[in-house]
PDB file of C-alpha atoms in Angstrom:
ATOM      1  CA  MET A   1      11.046 -18.814 -10.403  1.00 59.00           C
ATOM      2  CA  GLY A   2      15.009 -19.645  -9.053  1.00 60.00           C
ATOM      3  CA  SER A   3      15.989 -17.668 -12.377  1.00 77.00           C
ATOM      4  CA  PHE A   4      13.812 -14.889 -11.685  1.00 76.00           C
ATOM      5  CA  PHE A   5      15.111 -14.027  -8.348  1.00 74.00           C
ATOM      6  CA  GLN A   6      18.586 -14.720  -9.442  1.00 74.00           C
ATOM      7  CA  THR A   7      18.149 -11.883 -12.794  1.00 80.00           C
ATOM      8  CA  TYR A   8      14.683 -10.207 -13.066  1.00 83.00           C
ATOM      9  CA  TYR A   9      14.232  -8.892  -9.572  1.00 86.00           C
ATOM     10  CA  PRO A  10      17.853  -8.405  -8.737  1.00 87.00           C
ATOM     11  CA  ALA A  11      18.096  -6.066 -12.081  1.00 82.00           C
ATOM     12  CA  GLU A  12      14.995  -4.561 -11.000  1.00 84.00           C
ATOM     13  CA  HIS A  13      16.127  -3.805  -7.235  1.00 83.00           C
ATOM     14  CA  TRP A  14      19.484  -2.838  -8.974  1.00 85.00           C
ATOM     15  CA  LYS A  15      17.535   0.185 -10.898  1.00 84.00           C
ATOM     16  CA  HIS A  16      16.482   1.626  -7.735  1.00 86.00           C
ATOM     17  CA  ARG A  17      19.045   0.933  -4.810  1.00 83.00           C
ATOM     18  CA  HIS A  18      20.535   4.417  -4.195  1.00 83.00           C
ATOM     19  CA  THR A  19      17.444   6.901  -5.122  1.00 88.00           C
ATOM     20  CA  ILE A  20      14.880   8.455  -2.625  1.00 89.00           C
ATOM     21  CA  TYR A  21      12.087   6.916  -3.465  1.00 89.00           C
ATOM     22  CA  SER A  22      12.903   3.203  -2.705  1.00 88.00           C
ATOM     23  CA  ARG A  23      13.693   4.505   1.250  1.00 92.00           C
ATOM     24  CA  LEU A  24      10.270   5.589   1.740  1.00 94.00           C
ATOM     25  CA  TYR A  25       9.143   2.501   3.271  1.00 95.00           C
ATOM     26  CA  ILE A  26      11.767   3.703   6.148  1.00 96.00           C
ATOM     27  CA  VAL A  27      10.678   7.761   5.842  1.00 96.00           C
ATOM     28  CA  MET A  28       6.575   7.850   5.969  1.00 97.00           C
ATOM     29  CA  PRO A  29       6.257   5.268   8.226  1.00 97.00           C
ATOM     30  CA  ALA A  30       8.487   7.022  11.000  1.00 97.00           C
ATOM     31  CA  ILE A  31       7.052  10.652   9.951  1.00 97.00           C
ATOM     32  CA  ALA A  32       3.265   8.979  10.601  1.00 97.00           C
ATOM     33  CA  VAL A  33       4.463   7.957  14.096  1.00 97.00           C
ATOM     34  CA  THR A  34       6.649  11.493  15.160  1.00 96.00           C
ATOM     35  CA  MET A  35       3.277  13.467  14.130  1.00 96.00           C
ATOM     36  CA  ALA A  36       0.845  11.027  15.745  1.00 95.00           C
ATOM     37  CA  PHE A  37       2.735  10.776  19.478  1.00 95.00           C
ATOM     38  CA  LEU A  38       3.733  14.195  19.291  1.00 93.00           C
ATOM     39  CA  LEU A  39       0.628  16.053  18.719  1.00 93.00           C
ATOM     40  CA  ALA A  40      -2.010  13.069  19.419  1.00 87.00           C
ATOM     41  CA  SER A  41      -0.796  12.289  22.799  1.00 86.00           C
ATOM     42  CA  SER A  42      -2.620   9.790  23.971  1.00 91.00           C
ATOM     43  CA  TYR A  43      -4.140   8.775  21.022  1.00 92.00           C
ATOM     44  CA  GLY A  44      -1.028   8.157  19.824  1.00 93.00           C
ATOM     45  CA  THR A  45      -1.429   4.293  18.954  1.00 95.00           C
ATOM     46  CA  ILE A  46      -4.090   4.912  17.305  1.00 94.00           C
ATOM     47  CA  ASP A  47      -3.739   7.447  14.976  1.00 95.00           C
ATOM     48  CA  ALA A  48       0.044   6.776  13.783  1.00 96.00           C
ATOM     49  CA  TYR A  49      -2.190   3.744  12.216  1.00 97.00           C
ATOM     50  CA  ASN A  50      -5.112   5.855  11.014  1.00 96.00           C
ATOM     51  CA  TRP A  51      -2.446   8.407   9.614  1.00 96.00           C
ATOM     52  CA  TRP A  52      -0.940   5.765   7.606  1.00 97.00           C
ATOM     53  CA  TYR A  53      -3.567   3.501   6.335  1.00 97.00           C
ATOM     54  CA  MET A  54      -5.604   6.249   5.546  1.00 96.00           C
ATOM     55  CA  THR A  55      -2.954   9.110   3.937  1.00 95.00           C
ATOM     56  CA  LEU A  56       0.339   8.290   3.755  1.00 96.00           C
ATOM     57  CA  LEU A  57       0.168   4.223   3.078  1.00 97.00           C
ATOM     58  CA  PRO A  58      -1.320   5.172  -0.246  1.00 96.00           C
ATOM     59  CA  GLY A  59       0.937   8.021  -1.109  1.00 95.00           C
ATOM     60  CA  THR A  60       3.799   5.909  -0.478  1.00 96.00           C
ATOM     61  CA  VAL A  61       2.172   3.244  -2.980  1.00 97.00           C
ATOM     62  CA  SER A  62       1.513   6.177  -5.202  1.00 96.00           C
ATOM     63  CA  ILE A  63       4.507   7.413  -5.207  1.00 95.00           C
ATOM     64  CA  VAL A  64       6.946   4.124  -5.214  1.00 95.00           C
ATOM     65  CA  CYS A  65       5.016   2.577  -8.345  1.00 95.00           C
ATOM     66  CA  CYS A  66       5.150   5.967 -10.405  1.00 92.00           C
ATOM     67  CA  MET A  67       9.062   6.220  -9.918  1.00 92.00           C
ATOM     68  CA  VAL A  68       9.786   2.472 -10.279  1.00 92.00           C
ATOM     69  CA  SER A  69       7.648   2.788 -13.838  1.00 88.00           C
ATOM     70  CA  GLN A  70       9.217   6.172 -14.772  1.00 86.00           C
ATOM     71  CA  ALA A  71      12.641   4.535 -14.328  1.00 77.00           C
ATOM     72  CA  ASP A  72      11.998   2.541 -17.524  1.00 73.00           C
ATOM     73  CA  LYS A  73       9.181   4.676 -19.207  1.00 68.00           C
ATOM     74  CA  LYS A  74      11.580   7.684 -19.225  1.00 62.00           C
ATOM     75  CA  LEU A  75      13.189   5.964 -22.525  1.00 55.00           C
ATOM     76  CA  HIS A  76      10.111   5.022 -23.632  1.00 56.00           C
ATOM     77  CA  ASN A  77      10.756   1.042 -22.508  1.00 58.00           C
ATOM     78  CA  ARG A  78      13.215   0.832 -25.516  1.00 56.00           C
ATOM     79  CA  ALA A  79      16.398   0.101 -22.666  1.00 55.00           C
ATOM     80  CA  VAL A  80      14.620  -3.263 -21.318  1.00 61.00           C
ATOM     81  CA  ALA A  81      12.667  -4.271 -24.598  1.00 57.00           C
ATOM     82  CA  ALA A  82      15.716  -4.474 -26.538  1.00 55.00           C
ATOM     83  CA  LEU A  83      16.939  -7.070 -24.178  1.00 60.00           C
ATOM     84  CA  PRO A  84      16.742 -10.972 -24.731  1.00 60.00           C
ATOM     85  CA  VAL A  85      13.981 -10.900 -21.515  1.00 75.00           C
ATOM     86  CA  ASP A  86      10.563 -11.812 -21.122  1.00 83.00           C
ATOM     87  CA  LEU A  87       9.257  -8.791 -20.820  1.00 86.00           C
ATOM     88  CA  ARG A  88       6.155  -9.998 -18.478  1.00 90.00           C
ATOM     89  CA  ARG A  89       8.837 -11.510 -16.024  1.00 90.00           C
ATOM     90  CA  VAL A  90      10.316  -7.944 -16.150  1.00 89.00           C
ATOM     91  CA  TRP A  91       6.734  -6.645 -14.747  1.00 93.00           C
ATOM     92  CA  ASP A  92       6.687  -9.546 -12.663  1.00 94.00           C
ATOM     93  CA  ALA A  93       9.600  -7.706 -10.716  1.00 93.00           C
ATOM     94  CA  LYS A  94       8.358  -4.150 -10.784  1.00 94.00           C
ATOM     95  CA  VAL A  95       5.416  -5.334  -8.651  1.00 97.00           C
ATOM     96  CA  ILE A  96       7.383  -7.734  -6.589  1.00 96.00           C
ATOM     97  CA  PHE A  97       9.643  -4.634  -5.766  1.00 95.00           C
ATOM     98  CA  CYS A  98       6.788  -2.334  -4.880  1.00 96.00           C
ATOM     99  CA  ILE A  99       5.310  -5.334  -2.549  1.00 97.00           C
ATOM    100  CA  ARG A 100       8.074  -5.394  -0.718  1.00 96.00           C
ATOM    101  CA  ALA A 101       8.366  -1.777  -0.014  1.00 96.00           C
ATOM    102  CA  VAL A 102       4.774  -2.046   1.190  1.00 97.00           C
ATOM    103  CA  ILE A 103       5.561  -4.915   3.437  1.00 97.00           C
ATOM    104  CA  LEU A 104       8.515  -3.191   5.062  1.00 97.00           C
ATOM    105  CA  GLY A 105       6.783  -0.396   5.335  1.00 97.00           C
ATOM    106  CA  ASN A 106       3.680  -1.695   7.270  1.00 98.00           C
ATOM    107  CA  ILE A 107       6.412  -3.726   9.562  1.00 98.00           C
ATOM    108  CA  ILE A 108       8.116  -0.777  10.427  1.00 98.00           C
ATOM    109  CA  LEU A 109       5.288   1.550  11.379  1.00 98.00           C
ATOM    110  CA  SER A 110       3.764  -1.268  13.759  1.00 97.00           C
ATOM    111  CA  LEU A 111       7.315  -1.801  15.493  1.00 97.00           C
ATOM    112  CA  LEU A 112       7.534   1.946  15.419  1.00 97.00           C
ATOM    113  CA  THR A 113       3.845   2.473  16.931  1.00 96.00           C
ATOM    114  CA  ALA A 114       4.908  -0.199  19.884  1.00 95.00           C
ATOM    115  CA  THR A 115       8.227   1.380  20.937  1.00 95.00           C
ATOM    116  CA  ALA A 116       6.673   4.710  20.618  1.00 95.00           C
ATOM    117  CA  ALA A 117       3.983   3.776  22.771  1.00 94.00           C
ATOM    118  CA  MET A 118       6.212   2.287  25.088  1.00 93.00           C
ATOM    119  CA  VAL A 119       8.377   5.026  25.778  1.00 93.00           C
ATOM    120  CA  SER A 120       5.232   7.639  26.386  1.00 92.00           C
ATOM    121  CA  GLU A 121       4.105   5.467  28.998  1.00 88.00           C
ATOM    122  CA  HIS A 122       7.241   4.264  30.901  1.00 87.00           C
ATOM    123  CA  ALA A 123       9.280   7.536  30.086  1.00 84.00           C
ATOM    124  CA  ALA A 124       7.004  10.329  29.721  1.00 82.00           C
ATOM    125  CA  GLY A 125       4.054   8.468  31.668  1.00 84.00           C
ATOM    126  CA  VAL A 126       1.373   9.074  29.212  1.00 88.00           C
ATOM    127  CA  MET A 127      -0.772   6.419  28.576  1.00 89.00           C
ATOM    128  CA  MET A 128      -2.403   5.225  25.617  1.00 90.00           C
ATOM    129  CA  LEU A 129      -6.463   5.100  25.193  1.00 88.00           C
ATOM    130  CA  VAL A 130      -5.969   2.212  23.062  1.00 87.00           C
ATOM    131  CA  ASP A 131      -3.093  -0.843  23.577  1.00 88.00           C
ATOM    132  CA  ILE A 132      -2.521  -2.371  20.608  1.00 92.00           C
ATOM    133  CA  THR A 133      -1.255  -6.074  21.033  1.00 92.00           C
ATOM    134  CA  LEU A 134       1.295  -7.685  19.217  1.00 92.00           C
ATOM    135  CA  VAL A 135      -1.615 -10.103  17.581  1.00 94.00           C
ATOM    136  CA  GLN A 136      -3.594  -6.787  16.595  1.00 95.00           C
ATOM    137  CA  GLY A 137      -0.325  -5.140  15.264  1.00 95.00           C
ATOM    138  CA  ALA A 138       0.909  -8.375  13.503  1.00 96.00           C
ATOM    139  CA  THR A 139      -2.769  -8.496  11.528  1.00 97.00           C
ATOM    140  CA  ALA A 140      -2.604  -5.227  10.905  1.00 97.00           C
ATOM    141  CA  VAL A 141      -0.162  -5.570   9.176  1.00 98.00           C
ATOM    142  CA  VAL A 142      -1.078  -8.398   6.645  1.00 98.00           C
ATOM    143  CA  VAL A 143      -4.623  -6.783   6.489  1.00 98.00           C
ATOM    144  CA  MET A 144      -2.929  -2.879   5.510  1.00 98.00           C
ATOM    145  CA  THR A 145      -0.537  -4.702   2.772  1.00 98.00           C
ATOM    146  CA  ILE A 146      -3.719  -7.098   1.555  1.00 98.00           C
ATOM    147  CA  GLY A 147      -5.398  -4.281   1.262  1.00 97.00           C
ATOM    148  CA  CYS A 148      -3.305  -1.960  -0.925  1.00 97.00           C
ATOM    149  CA  ILE A 149      -0.994  -4.233  -3.183  1.00 98.00           C
ATOM    150  CA  TRP A 150      -3.881  -4.690  -5.271  1.00 98.00           C
ATOM    151  CA  GLN A 151      -3.348  -0.827  -6.329  1.00 98.00           C
ATOM    152  CA  ILE A 152       0.228  -1.581  -7.596  1.00 98.00           C
ATOM    153  CA  PRO A 153      -0.133  -3.282 -10.682  1.00 97.00           C
ATOM    154  CA  LEU A 154      -2.605  -0.486 -11.233  1.00 97.00           C
ATOM    155  CA  CYS A 155      -0.476   2.095 -10.599  1.00 97.00           C
ATOM    156  CA  LEU A 156       2.646   1.152 -12.272  1.00 96.00           C
ATOM    157  CA  TRP A 157       0.009   0.274 -15.534  1.00 96.00           C
ATOM    158  CA  ALA A 158      -1.536   3.650 -15.183  1.00 96.00           C
ATOM    159  CA  ASN A 159       1.734   5.615 -14.875  1.00 93.00           C
ATOM    160  CA  GLU A 160       2.985   3.645 -18.228  1.00 90.00           C
ATOM    161  CA  ARG A 161      -0.356   5.087 -19.953  1.00 91.00           C
ATOM    162  CA  PHE A 162      -1.369   8.461 -18.144  1.00 92.00           C
ATOM    163  CA  GLY A 163       1.894   9.624 -17.059  1.00 89.00           C
ATOM    164  CA  LEU A 164       3.217  10.245 -13.257  1.00 90.00           C
ATOM    165  CA  TYR A 165       0.716  13.781 -12.452  1.00 93.00           C
ATOM    166  CA  PRO A 166      -2.722  12.267 -13.276  1.00 95.00           C
ATOM    167  CA  THR A 167      -1.448   8.448 -11.877  1.00 95.00           C
ATOM    168  CA  LEU A 168      -0.940  10.350  -8.588  1.00 94.00           C
ATOM    169  CA  LEU A 169      -3.673  12.675  -8.034  1.00 95.00           C
ATOM    170  CA  VAL A 170      -6.182  10.101  -9.311  1.00 96.00           C
ATOM    171  CA  ASN A 171      -5.111   7.290  -7.378  1.00 96.00           C
ATOM    172  CA  MET A 172      -5.107   9.064  -3.782  1.00 95.00           C
ATOM    173  CA  ALA A 173      -8.654  11.062  -4.867  1.00 96.00           C
ATOM    174  CA  LEU A 174     -10.097   7.448  -5.073  1.00 96.00           C
ATOM    175  CA  ASN A 175      -8.337   6.307  -2.080  1.00 95.00           C
ATOM    176  CA  LEU A 176      -9.406   9.644   0.084  1.00 93.00           C
ATOM    177  CA  SER A 177     -13.019   8.747  -1.239  1.00 92.00           C
ATOM    178  CA  GLY A 178     -13.048   5.316  -0.528  1.00 92.00           C
ATOM    179  CA  THR A 179     -11.677   5.388   3.141  1.00 91.00           C
ATOM    180  CA  ILE A 180     -13.643   8.181   4.200  1.00 88.00           C
ATOM    181  CA  VAL A 181     -17.112   8.014   2.218  1.00 86.00           C
ATOM    182  CA  VAL A 182     -17.291   4.322   0.936  1.00 93.00           C
ATOM    183  CA  SER A 183     -15.669   2.530   3.597  1.00 94.00           C
ATOM    184  CA  LEU A 184     -18.508   3.028   6.240  1.00 92.00           C
ATOM    185  CA  GLY A 185     -21.509   1.963   3.559  1.00 92.00           C
ATOM    186  CA  SER A 186     -22.761  -1.165   3.529  1.00 90.00           C
ATOM    187  CA  PHE A 187     -21.657  -2.147   0.284  1.00 93.00           C
ATOM    188  CA  TRP A 188     -18.055  -1.486   1.044  1.00 95.00           C
ATOM    189  CA  PHE A 189     -16.840  -4.257  -0.053  1.00 93.00           C
ATOM    190  CA  ILE A 190     -17.479  -3.088  -3.747  1.00 94.00           C
ATOM    191  CA  ASN A 191     -14.854  -0.559  -3.782  1.00 95.00           C
ATOM    192  CA  PRO A 192     -11.556  -2.023  -2.752  1.00 96.00           C
ATOM    193  CA  TYR A 193     -10.086   1.544  -1.950  1.00 97.00           C
ATOM    194  CA  SER A 194     -12.555   0.780   1.302  1.00 96.00           C
ATOM    195  CA  VAL A 195     -11.439  -2.100   2.453  1.00 97.00           C
ATOM    196  CA  THR A 196      -8.714  -1.402   4.903  1.00 97.00           C
ATOM    197  CA  ALA A 197     -10.291   1.312   6.265  1.00 96.00           C
ATOM    198  CA  ARG A 198     -13.513  -1.212   7.062  1.00 97.00           C
ATOM    199  CA  LEU A 199     -11.402  -3.799   8.443  1.00 97.00           C
ATOM    200  CA  MET A 200      -9.189  -2.030  11.035  1.00 96.00           C
ATOM    201  CA  CYS A 201     -12.766  -1.083  12.489  1.00 96.00           C
ATOM    202  CA  PRO A 202     -12.852  -4.514  14.049  1.00 96.00           C
ATOM    203  CA  LEU A 203      -9.065  -5.024  14.249  1.00 96.00           C
ATOM    204  CA  ILE A 204      -7.547  -2.323  16.196  1.00 95.00           C
ATOM    205  CA  LYS A 205     -10.978  -0.748  17.164  1.00 94.00           C
ATOM    206  CA  VAL A 206     -10.405   2.486  15.017  1.00 95.00           C
ATOM    207  CA  LEU A 207     -13.215   4.665  12.836  1.00 95.00           C
ATOM    208  CA  PRO A 208     -11.875   5.594   9.582  1.00 95.00           C
ATOM    209  CA  ASN A 209     -12.110   9.355  10.917  1.00 93.00           C
ATOM    210  CA  GLY A 210      -9.541   8.297  13.790  1.00 92.00           C
ATOM    211  CA  LEU A 211     -11.611   8.043  16.566  1.00 92.00           C
ATOM    212  CA  ILE A 212     -12.135   5.177  18.996  1.00 93.00           C
ATOM    213  CA  ALA A 213     -14.635   2.633  17.667  1.00 93.00           C
ATOM    214  CA  GLU A 214     -17.021   2.725  20.531  1.00 92.00           C
ATOM    215  CA  GLU A 215     -20.501   3.721  21.195  1.00 93.00           C
ATOM    216  CA  GLY A 216     -20.898   7.788  21.085  1.00 91.00           C
ATOM    217  CA  SER A 217     -18.577   7.974  18.346  1.00 92.00           C
ATOM    218  CA  LEU A 218     -19.149   9.942  15.716  1.00 92.00           C
ATOM    219  CA  THR A 219     -19.654   7.272  12.428  1.00 92.00           C
ATOM    220  CA  TYR A 220     -19.454   5.032  14.706  1.00 94.00           C
ATOM    221  CA  SER A 221     -22.031   2.066  14.064  1.00 94.00           C
ATOM    222  CA  PRO A 222     -22.452  -1.922  15.202  1.00 93.00           C
ATOM    223  CA  GLU A 223     -22.118  -3.465  12.271  1.00 94.00           C
ATOM    224  CA  LEU A 224     -18.385  -2.145  11.483  1.00 95.00           C
ATOM    225  CA  MET A 225     -17.034  -4.209  14.169  1.00 95.00           C
ATOM    226  CA  ASP A 226     -18.574  -7.665  12.976  1.00 95.00           C
ATOM    227  CA  MET A 227     -15.220  -9.557  12.368  1.00 95.00           C
ATOM    228  CA  LYS A 228     -16.884 -11.571   9.176  1.00 95.00           C
ATOM    229  CA  ALA A 229     -15.698  -8.420   7.068  1.00 96.00           C
ATOM    230  CA  VAL A 230     -12.304  -9.539   7.473  1.00 96.00           C
ATOM    231  CA  PRO A 231     -11.588 -12.615   5.238  1.00 96.00           C
ATOM    232  CA  ALA A 232     -14.311 -10.897   2.939  1.00 96.00           C
ATOM    233  CA  GLY A 233     -12.462  -7.871   2.526  1.00 97.00           C
ATOM    234  CA  ILE A 234      -8.968  -9.939   2.103  1.00 97.00           C
ATOM    235  CA  PHE A 235     -10.837 -11.986  -0.304  1.00 97.00           C
ATOM    236  CA  VAL A 236     -12.098  -8.986  -2.404  1.00 97.00           C
ATOM    237  CA  CYS A 237      -8.513  -7.715  -2.446  1.00 98.00           C
ATOM    238  CA  LEU A 238      -6.608 -11.074  -3.350  1.00 98.00           C
ATOM    239  CA  VAL A 239      -9.294 -10.935  -6.537  1.00 98.00           C
ATOM    240  CA  TRP A 240      -8.640  -7.880  -7.584  1.00 98.00           C
ATOM    241  CA  LEU A 241      -4.576  -8.033  -7.052  1.00 98.00           C
ATOM    242  CA  ALA A 242      -4.942 -11.153  -9.203  1.00 98.00           C
ATOM    243  CA  PHE A 243      -6.645  -9.340 -11.986  1.00 98.00           C
ATOM    244  CA  LEU A 244      -4.831  -6.702 -12.370  1.00 98.00           C
ATOM    245  CA  TRP A 245      -1.554  -8.037 -12.598  1.00 97.00           C
ATOM    246  CA  ALA A 246      -2.659 -10.353 -14.939  1.00 97.00           C
ATOM    247  CA  ALA A 247      -4.397  -7.986 -17.512  1.00 97.00           C
ATOM    248  CA  ALA A 248      -1.500  -5.625 -16.839  1.00 96.00           C
ATOM    249  CA  ARG A 249       1.064  -8.626 -16.694  1.00 94.00           C
ATOM    250  CA  ARG A 250      -0.149  -9.594 -20.575  1.00 94.00           C
ATOM    251  CA  TRP A 251      -0.716  -5.890 -21.629  1.00 93.00           C
ATOM    252  CA  TYR A 252       3.062  -4.897 -20.758  1.00 89.00           C
ATOM    253  CA  GLY A 253       4.388  -8.456 -22.349  1.00 86.00           C
ATOM    254  CA  LYS A 254       2.879  -7.153 -25.618  1.00 83.00           C
ATOM    255  CA  ARG A 255       5.016  -3.561 -25.648  1.00 70.00           C
ATOM    256  CA  GLY A 256       8.064  -5.086 -27.363  1.00 54.00           C
ATOM    257  CA  GLY A 257       7.467  -4.505 -30.670  1.00 41.00           C
ATOM    258  CA  GLU A 258       5.693  -0.935 -29.996  1.00 48.00           C
ATOM    259  CA  THR A 259       9.311   0.260 -28.009  1.00 44.00           C
ATOM    260  CA  ILE A 260      11.467  -0.499 -30.275  1.00 38.00           C
TER     261      ILE A 260
END
């Protein structure tokens, strides 16, 4: 493991260090928070989170994964395959690089939202309808991270097989259908794309449509507030992450002879 973080991961990080997409974990959360507090006013806190995990976070994951994959794919992976390296560990470095971007993006989103809420309340006198505590924010960071990182090996593999635009379009379409439609149903746990939106209901009291999770809100039901969904959803996503990472890692490891 020590050699991995001394060789494979630094090499992967070096390839992307001056690219625009390697900074998306800063830019996209800033866009989400700015839009939410400018356009939604007292709904700023909940809309910052909602707009982030419903659209901007999946978009960030899709773009970063595809761009990371494209860095080697544009040379048909010959530069990597020709080196005396373990391609499975090269794949691990790609996945971990993307996971790092997701973790940092979620943390930045949470910190910017908390800061913007304090500024709005104390400087502008705009009171938030829902206060998200530090504990809720930290929990949301963990759930949003686990809820989407399983897509990373899937998107990396899909870009290798089908290309940039099909991967971006299909993954975003699956995210939207999962979060908007499936997350409200009884069998939400079958579709991992629905997990984050479902778990945010009891965690920060926000429905997938951006409304406060309370009686009278459109699409609200008491079942959505069941905290038992949180460990179940986390387990589902971790299983998908382990399966997709292992399967894609094995597939990529066998490509050495195919790409030289």
